[in-house]
CSV table of C-alpha atoms in Angstrom, one decimal:
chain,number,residue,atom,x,y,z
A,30,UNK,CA,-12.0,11.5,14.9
A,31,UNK,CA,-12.8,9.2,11.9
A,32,UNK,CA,-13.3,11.9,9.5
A,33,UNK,CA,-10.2,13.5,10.0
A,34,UNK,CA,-8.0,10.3,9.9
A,35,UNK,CA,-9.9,9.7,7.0
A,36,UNK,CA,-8.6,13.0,5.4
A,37,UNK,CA,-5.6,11.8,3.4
A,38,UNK,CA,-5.5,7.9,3.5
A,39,UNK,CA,-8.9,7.4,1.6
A,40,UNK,CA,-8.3,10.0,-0.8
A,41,UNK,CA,-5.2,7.9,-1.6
A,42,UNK,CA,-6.8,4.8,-2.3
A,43,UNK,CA,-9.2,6.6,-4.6
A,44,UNK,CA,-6.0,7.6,-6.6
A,45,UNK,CA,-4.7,4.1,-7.0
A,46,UNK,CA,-8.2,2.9,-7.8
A,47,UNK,CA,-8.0,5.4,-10.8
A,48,UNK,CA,-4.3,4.7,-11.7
A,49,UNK,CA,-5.6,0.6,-12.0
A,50,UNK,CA,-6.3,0.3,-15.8
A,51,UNK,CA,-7.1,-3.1,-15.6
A,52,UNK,CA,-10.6,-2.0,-13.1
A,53,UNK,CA,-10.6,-5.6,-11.9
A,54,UNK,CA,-10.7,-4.5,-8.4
A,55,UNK,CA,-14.5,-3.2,-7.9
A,56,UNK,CA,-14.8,-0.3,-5.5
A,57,UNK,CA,-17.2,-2.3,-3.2
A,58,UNK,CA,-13.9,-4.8,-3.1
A,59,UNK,CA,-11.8,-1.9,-2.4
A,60,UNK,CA,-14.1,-0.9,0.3
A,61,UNK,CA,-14.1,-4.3,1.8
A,62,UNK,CA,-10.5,-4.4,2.2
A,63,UNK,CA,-9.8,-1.2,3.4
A,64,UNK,CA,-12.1,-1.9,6.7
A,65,UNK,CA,-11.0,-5.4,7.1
A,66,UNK,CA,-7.5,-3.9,6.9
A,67,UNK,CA,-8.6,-1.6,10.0
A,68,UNK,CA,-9.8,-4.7,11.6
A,69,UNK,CA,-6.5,-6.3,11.5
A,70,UNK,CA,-4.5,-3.4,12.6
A,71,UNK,CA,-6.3,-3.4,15.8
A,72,UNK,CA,-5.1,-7.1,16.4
A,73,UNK,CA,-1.7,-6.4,14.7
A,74,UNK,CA,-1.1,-3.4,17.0
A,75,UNK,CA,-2.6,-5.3,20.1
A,76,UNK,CA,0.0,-8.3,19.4
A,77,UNK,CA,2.9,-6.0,19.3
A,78,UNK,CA,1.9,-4.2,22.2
A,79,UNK,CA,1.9,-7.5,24.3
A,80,UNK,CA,5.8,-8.7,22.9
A,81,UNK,CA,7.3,-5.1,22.5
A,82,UNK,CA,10.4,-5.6,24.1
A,83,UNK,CA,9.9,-1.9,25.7
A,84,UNK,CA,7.0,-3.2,28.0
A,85,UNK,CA,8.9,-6.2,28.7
A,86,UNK,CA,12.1,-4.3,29.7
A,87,UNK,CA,11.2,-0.6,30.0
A,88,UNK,CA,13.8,2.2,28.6
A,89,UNK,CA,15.6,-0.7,26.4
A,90,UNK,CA,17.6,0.7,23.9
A,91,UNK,CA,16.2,4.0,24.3
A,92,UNK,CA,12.9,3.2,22.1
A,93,UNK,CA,14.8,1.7,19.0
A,94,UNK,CA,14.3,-2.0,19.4
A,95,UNK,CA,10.5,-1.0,20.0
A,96,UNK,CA,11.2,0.7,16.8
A,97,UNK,CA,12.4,-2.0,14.6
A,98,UNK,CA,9.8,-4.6,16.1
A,99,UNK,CA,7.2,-2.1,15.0
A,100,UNK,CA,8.2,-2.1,11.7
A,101,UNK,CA,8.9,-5.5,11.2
A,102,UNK,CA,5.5,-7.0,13.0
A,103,UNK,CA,3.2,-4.2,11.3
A,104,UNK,CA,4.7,-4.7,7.9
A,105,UNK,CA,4.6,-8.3,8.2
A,106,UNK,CA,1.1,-8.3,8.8
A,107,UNK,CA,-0.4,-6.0,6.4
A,108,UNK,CA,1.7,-7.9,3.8
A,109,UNK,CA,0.1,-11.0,4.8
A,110,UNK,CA,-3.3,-9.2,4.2
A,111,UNK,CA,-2.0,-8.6,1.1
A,112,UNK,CA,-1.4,-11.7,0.1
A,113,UNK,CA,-4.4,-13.4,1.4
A,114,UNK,CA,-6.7,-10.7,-1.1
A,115,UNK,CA,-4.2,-11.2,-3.3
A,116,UNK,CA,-4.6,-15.1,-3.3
A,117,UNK,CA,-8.1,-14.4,-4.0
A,118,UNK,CA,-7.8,-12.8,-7.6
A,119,UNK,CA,-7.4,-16.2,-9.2
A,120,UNK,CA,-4.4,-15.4,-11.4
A,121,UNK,CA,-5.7,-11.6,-12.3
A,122,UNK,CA,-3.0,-9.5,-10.5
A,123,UNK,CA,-1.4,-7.3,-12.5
A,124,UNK,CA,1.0,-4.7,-10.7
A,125,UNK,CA,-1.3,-1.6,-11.1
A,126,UNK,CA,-4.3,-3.6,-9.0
A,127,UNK,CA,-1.5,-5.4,-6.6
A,128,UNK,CA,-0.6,-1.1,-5.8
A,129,UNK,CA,-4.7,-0.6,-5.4
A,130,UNK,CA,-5.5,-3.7,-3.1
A,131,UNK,CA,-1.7,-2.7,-0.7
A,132,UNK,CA,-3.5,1.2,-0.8
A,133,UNK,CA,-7.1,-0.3,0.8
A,134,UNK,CA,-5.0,-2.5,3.6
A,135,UNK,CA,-2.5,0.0,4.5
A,136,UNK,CA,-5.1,3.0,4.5
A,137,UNK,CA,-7.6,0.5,7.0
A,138,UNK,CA,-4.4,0.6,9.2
A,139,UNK,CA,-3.5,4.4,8.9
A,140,UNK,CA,-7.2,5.2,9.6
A,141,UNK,CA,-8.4,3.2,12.6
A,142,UNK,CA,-4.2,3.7,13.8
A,143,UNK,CA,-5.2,7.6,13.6
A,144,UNK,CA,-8.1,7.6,15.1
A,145,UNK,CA,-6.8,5.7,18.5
A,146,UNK,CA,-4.4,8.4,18.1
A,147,UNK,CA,-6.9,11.5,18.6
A,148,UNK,CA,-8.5,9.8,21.0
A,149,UNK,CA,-5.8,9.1,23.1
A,150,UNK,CA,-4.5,12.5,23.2
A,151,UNK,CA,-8.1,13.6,23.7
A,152,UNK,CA,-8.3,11.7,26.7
A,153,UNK,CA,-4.9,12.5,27.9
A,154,UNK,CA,-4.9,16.6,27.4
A,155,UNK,CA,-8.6,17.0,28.1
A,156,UNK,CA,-11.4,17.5,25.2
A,157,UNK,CA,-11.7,21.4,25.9
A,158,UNK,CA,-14.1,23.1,24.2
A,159,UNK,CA,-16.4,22.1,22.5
A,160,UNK,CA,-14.9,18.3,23.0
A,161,UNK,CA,-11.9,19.5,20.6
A,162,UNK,CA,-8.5,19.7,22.2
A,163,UNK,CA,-5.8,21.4,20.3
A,164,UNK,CA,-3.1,18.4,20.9
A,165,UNK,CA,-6.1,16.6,19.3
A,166,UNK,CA,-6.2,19.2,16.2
A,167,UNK,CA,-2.6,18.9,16.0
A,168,UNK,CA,-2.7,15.3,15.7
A,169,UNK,CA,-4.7,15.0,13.0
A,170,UNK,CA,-3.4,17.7,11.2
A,171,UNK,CA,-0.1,16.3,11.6
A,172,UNK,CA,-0.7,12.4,10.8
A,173,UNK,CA,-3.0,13.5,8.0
A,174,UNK,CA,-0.3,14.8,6.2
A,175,UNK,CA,2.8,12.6,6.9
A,176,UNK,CA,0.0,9.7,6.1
A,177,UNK,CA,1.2,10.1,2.5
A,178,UNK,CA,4.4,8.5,3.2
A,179,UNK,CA,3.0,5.8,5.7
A,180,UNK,CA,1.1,2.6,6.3
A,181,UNK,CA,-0.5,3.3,2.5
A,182,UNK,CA,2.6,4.1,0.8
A,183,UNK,CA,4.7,1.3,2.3
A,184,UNK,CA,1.4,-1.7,2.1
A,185,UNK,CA,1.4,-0.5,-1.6
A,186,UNK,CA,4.9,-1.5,-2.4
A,187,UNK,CA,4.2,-4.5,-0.9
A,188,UNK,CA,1.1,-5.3,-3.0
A,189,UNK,CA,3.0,-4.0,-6.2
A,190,UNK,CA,5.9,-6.6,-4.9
A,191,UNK,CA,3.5,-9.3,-4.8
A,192,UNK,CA,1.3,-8.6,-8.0
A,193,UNK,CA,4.5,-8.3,-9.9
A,194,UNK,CA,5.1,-12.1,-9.0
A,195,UNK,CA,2.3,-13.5,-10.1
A,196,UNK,CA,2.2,-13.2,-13.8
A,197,UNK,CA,-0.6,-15.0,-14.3
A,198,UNK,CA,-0.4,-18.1,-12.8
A,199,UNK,CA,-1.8,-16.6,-9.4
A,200,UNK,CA,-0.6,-15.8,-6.4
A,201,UNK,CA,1.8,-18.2,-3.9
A,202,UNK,CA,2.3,-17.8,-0.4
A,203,UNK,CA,6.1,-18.5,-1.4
A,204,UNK,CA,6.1,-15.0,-2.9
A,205,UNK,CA,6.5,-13.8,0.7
A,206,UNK,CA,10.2,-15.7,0.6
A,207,UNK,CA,10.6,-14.7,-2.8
A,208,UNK,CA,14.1,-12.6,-3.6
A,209,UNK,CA,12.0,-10.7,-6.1
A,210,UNK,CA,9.7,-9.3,-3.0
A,211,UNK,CA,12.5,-9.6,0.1
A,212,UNK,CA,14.1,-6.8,-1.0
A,213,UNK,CA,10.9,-4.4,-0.5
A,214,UNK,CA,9.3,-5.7,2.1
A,215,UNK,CA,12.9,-5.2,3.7
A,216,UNK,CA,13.0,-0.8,2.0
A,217,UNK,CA,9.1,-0.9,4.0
A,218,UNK,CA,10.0,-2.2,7.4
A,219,UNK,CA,13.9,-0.2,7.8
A,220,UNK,CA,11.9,3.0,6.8
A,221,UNK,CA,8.7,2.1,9.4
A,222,UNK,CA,11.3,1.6,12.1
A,223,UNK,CA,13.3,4.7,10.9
A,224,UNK,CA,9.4,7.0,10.7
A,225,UNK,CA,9.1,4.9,15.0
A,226,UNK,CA,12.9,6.0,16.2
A,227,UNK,CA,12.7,8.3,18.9
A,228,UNK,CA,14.4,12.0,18.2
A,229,UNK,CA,18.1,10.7,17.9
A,230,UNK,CA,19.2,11.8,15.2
A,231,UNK,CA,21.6,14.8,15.4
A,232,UNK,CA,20.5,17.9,13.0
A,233,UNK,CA,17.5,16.5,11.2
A,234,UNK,CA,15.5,16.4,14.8
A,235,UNK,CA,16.8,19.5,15.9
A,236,UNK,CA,14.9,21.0,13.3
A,237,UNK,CA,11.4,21.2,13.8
A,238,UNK,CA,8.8,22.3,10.9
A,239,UNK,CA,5.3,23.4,11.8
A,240,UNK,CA,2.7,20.4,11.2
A,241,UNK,CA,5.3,18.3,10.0
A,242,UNK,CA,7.5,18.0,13.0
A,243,UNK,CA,10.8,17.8,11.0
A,244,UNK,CA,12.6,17.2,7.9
A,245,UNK,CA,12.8,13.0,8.7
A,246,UNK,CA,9.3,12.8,7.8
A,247,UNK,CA,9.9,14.7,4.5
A,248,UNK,CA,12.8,12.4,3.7
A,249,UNK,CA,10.9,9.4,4.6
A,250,UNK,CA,8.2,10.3,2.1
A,251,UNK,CA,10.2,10.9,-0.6
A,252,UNK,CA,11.9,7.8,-0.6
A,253,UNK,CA,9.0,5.7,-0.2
A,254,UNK,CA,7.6,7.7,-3.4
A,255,UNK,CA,10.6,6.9,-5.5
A,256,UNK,CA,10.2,3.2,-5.1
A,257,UNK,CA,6.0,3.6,-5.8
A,258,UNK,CA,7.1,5.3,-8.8
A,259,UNK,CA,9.2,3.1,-9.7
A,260,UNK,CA,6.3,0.3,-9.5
A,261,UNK,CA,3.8,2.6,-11.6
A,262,UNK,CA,6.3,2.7,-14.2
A,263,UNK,CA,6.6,-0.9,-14.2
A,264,UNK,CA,2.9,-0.9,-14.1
A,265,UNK,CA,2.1,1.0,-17.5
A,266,UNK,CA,4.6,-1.2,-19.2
A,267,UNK,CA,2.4,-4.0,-18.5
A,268,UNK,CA,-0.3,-2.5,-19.5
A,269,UNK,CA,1.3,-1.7,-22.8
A,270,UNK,CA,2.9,-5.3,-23.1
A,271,UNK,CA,-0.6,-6.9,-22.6
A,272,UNK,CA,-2.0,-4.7,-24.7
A,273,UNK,CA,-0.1,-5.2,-27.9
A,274,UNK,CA,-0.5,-9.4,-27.1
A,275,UNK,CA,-4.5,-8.9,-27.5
A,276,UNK,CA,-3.7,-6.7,-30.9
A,277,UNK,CA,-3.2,-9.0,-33.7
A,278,UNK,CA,-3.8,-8.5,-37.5
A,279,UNK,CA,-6.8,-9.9,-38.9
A,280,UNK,CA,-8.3,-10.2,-35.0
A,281,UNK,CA,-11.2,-8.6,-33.7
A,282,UNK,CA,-9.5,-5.4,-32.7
A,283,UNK,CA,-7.6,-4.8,-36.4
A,284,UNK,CA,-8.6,-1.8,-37.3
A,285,UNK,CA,-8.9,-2.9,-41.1
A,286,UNK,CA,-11.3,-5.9,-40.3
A,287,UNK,CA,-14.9,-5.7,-41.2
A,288,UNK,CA,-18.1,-7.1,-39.7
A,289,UNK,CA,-18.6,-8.5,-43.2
A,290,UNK,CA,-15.6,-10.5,-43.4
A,291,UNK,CA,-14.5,-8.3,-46.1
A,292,UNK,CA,-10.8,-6.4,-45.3
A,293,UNK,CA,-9.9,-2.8,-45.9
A,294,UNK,CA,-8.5,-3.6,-49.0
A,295,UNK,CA,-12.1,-5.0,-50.9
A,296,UNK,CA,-10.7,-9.2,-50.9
A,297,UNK,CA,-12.1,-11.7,-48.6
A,298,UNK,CA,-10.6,-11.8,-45.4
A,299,UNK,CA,-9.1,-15.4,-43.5
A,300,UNK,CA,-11.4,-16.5,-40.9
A,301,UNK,CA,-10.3,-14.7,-37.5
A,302,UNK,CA,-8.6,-17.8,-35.6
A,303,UNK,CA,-10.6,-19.1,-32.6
A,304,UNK,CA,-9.6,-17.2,-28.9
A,305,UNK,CA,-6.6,-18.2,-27.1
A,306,UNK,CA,-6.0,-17.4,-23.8
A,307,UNK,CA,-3.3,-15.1,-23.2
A,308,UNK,CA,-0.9,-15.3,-20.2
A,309,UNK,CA,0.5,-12.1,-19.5
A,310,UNK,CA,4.6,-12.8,-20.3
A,311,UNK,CA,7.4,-12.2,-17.0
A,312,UNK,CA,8.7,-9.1,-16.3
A,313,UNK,CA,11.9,-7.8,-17.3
């Protein structure tokens, strides 16, 4: 069960851990998160099972305020993980490692999430032969895949949100109310609610794709993708910006200074000035 929710989240996280130029997230810190982010799915999901308004007052809206309180209570709490890790990096978030540390808590979720899931529909259809059930192959299969555009995508904006706030003067539990993270934590929950909704929508569900079980999911994805794009992008530009701050002339990375204190050009060189700290400058 474990290894085959594990199939696409983790391999995931291994991309953001690559994409992080800054490598001030160790992978034994990555590793950490990523169960204690299972950890707190298991009490996340066992809140929301207790106040869904569909166990309260069954049939309700035909599954769709169950929907929406999903994706608002789920969402809420992984970004709160976030920020608590977050809150921890002592003013060294950077976009590109806020992406990595959303990727670890999201994927704990999507894994230990998945993994209830094959064993419920194990227990429910019978583990057949073997102790493999094909509603339990399907499941995997089909969570494996859509798990690209899930719990790791949407925990990842949120931790890109976040980093991007910081900017070197660490992280603030106010960032959660900030208009600068609002507006995607808002994009994560409508399309978490929208990925819940029960088949309702005209067309789109009427159309089902093997594995996939319809073009929503595709959509969903996408979307999701555009915005984690968007945040890489932002991402490299820092890196660039805070690159070209620690390159000055006549500093230890100019290219024309020598150990001897001798420049390129044969004259005595000016002392290199003593270090200053460099904060990394807002975004635009």
């Amino acid at each position: 069960m474990f290894i085959g929710a594990l199939l696409v989240p983790f391999p995931l996280v291994i991309f953001f851990f690559e994409t992080n130029a800054f490598r001030n997230v160790s992978f034994a810190r990555v590793i950490e998160i990523f169960f204690i982010g299972g950890a707190f799915s298991i009490v996340a999901v066992h809140i929301l099972n207790r106040v869904a308004p569909d166990n309260i007052f069954p049939g309700l809206a035909g599954g769709v305020v169950s929907a929406v309180m999903t994706g608002i209570v789920e969402e809420l709490a992984k970004a709160l993980l976030v920020g608590y890790f977050l809150s921890k990096s002592r003013g060294q978030n950077y976009i590109l490692s806020g992406l990595l540390i959303g990727a670890a808590v999201g994927a704990g979720f999507a894994v230990f999430e998945t993994a209830g899931y094959i064993f419920e529909y194990g227990y429910m259809q019978g583990y057949g032969v073997l102790g493999v059930s094909a509603s339990m192959i399907d499941v995997t299969l089909t969570r494996a895949v859509l798990s690209v555009g899930g719990h790791v995508a949407w925990a990842a904006v949120e931790g890109g949100a976040l980093a991007a706030l910081d900017r070197g003067r660490g992280f603030d539990w106010g960032h959660l109310f900030n208009e600068g993270f609002l507006p995607f934590i808002g994009i994560c929950m409508v399309l978490h609610a929208i990925w819940d909704l029960p088949q309702i929508i005209p067309i789109i569900d009427w159309i089902e794709i093997p594995v996939l079980g319809g073009p929503r999911y595709i959509l969903l994805c996408g979307a999701i993708w555009v915005v984690l794009f968007l945040f890489m992008n932002r991402g490299i530009v820092q890196v660039n910006e805070l690159s070209n701050l620690r390159v000055q002339p006549g500093g230890p990375s100019d290219p024309m200074q020598r150990d001897d204190g001798v420049d390129g050009a044969g004259s005595a060189a000016p002392a290199a000035p003593a270090a200053v700290k460099i904060t990394p400058p807002p975004l635009r």
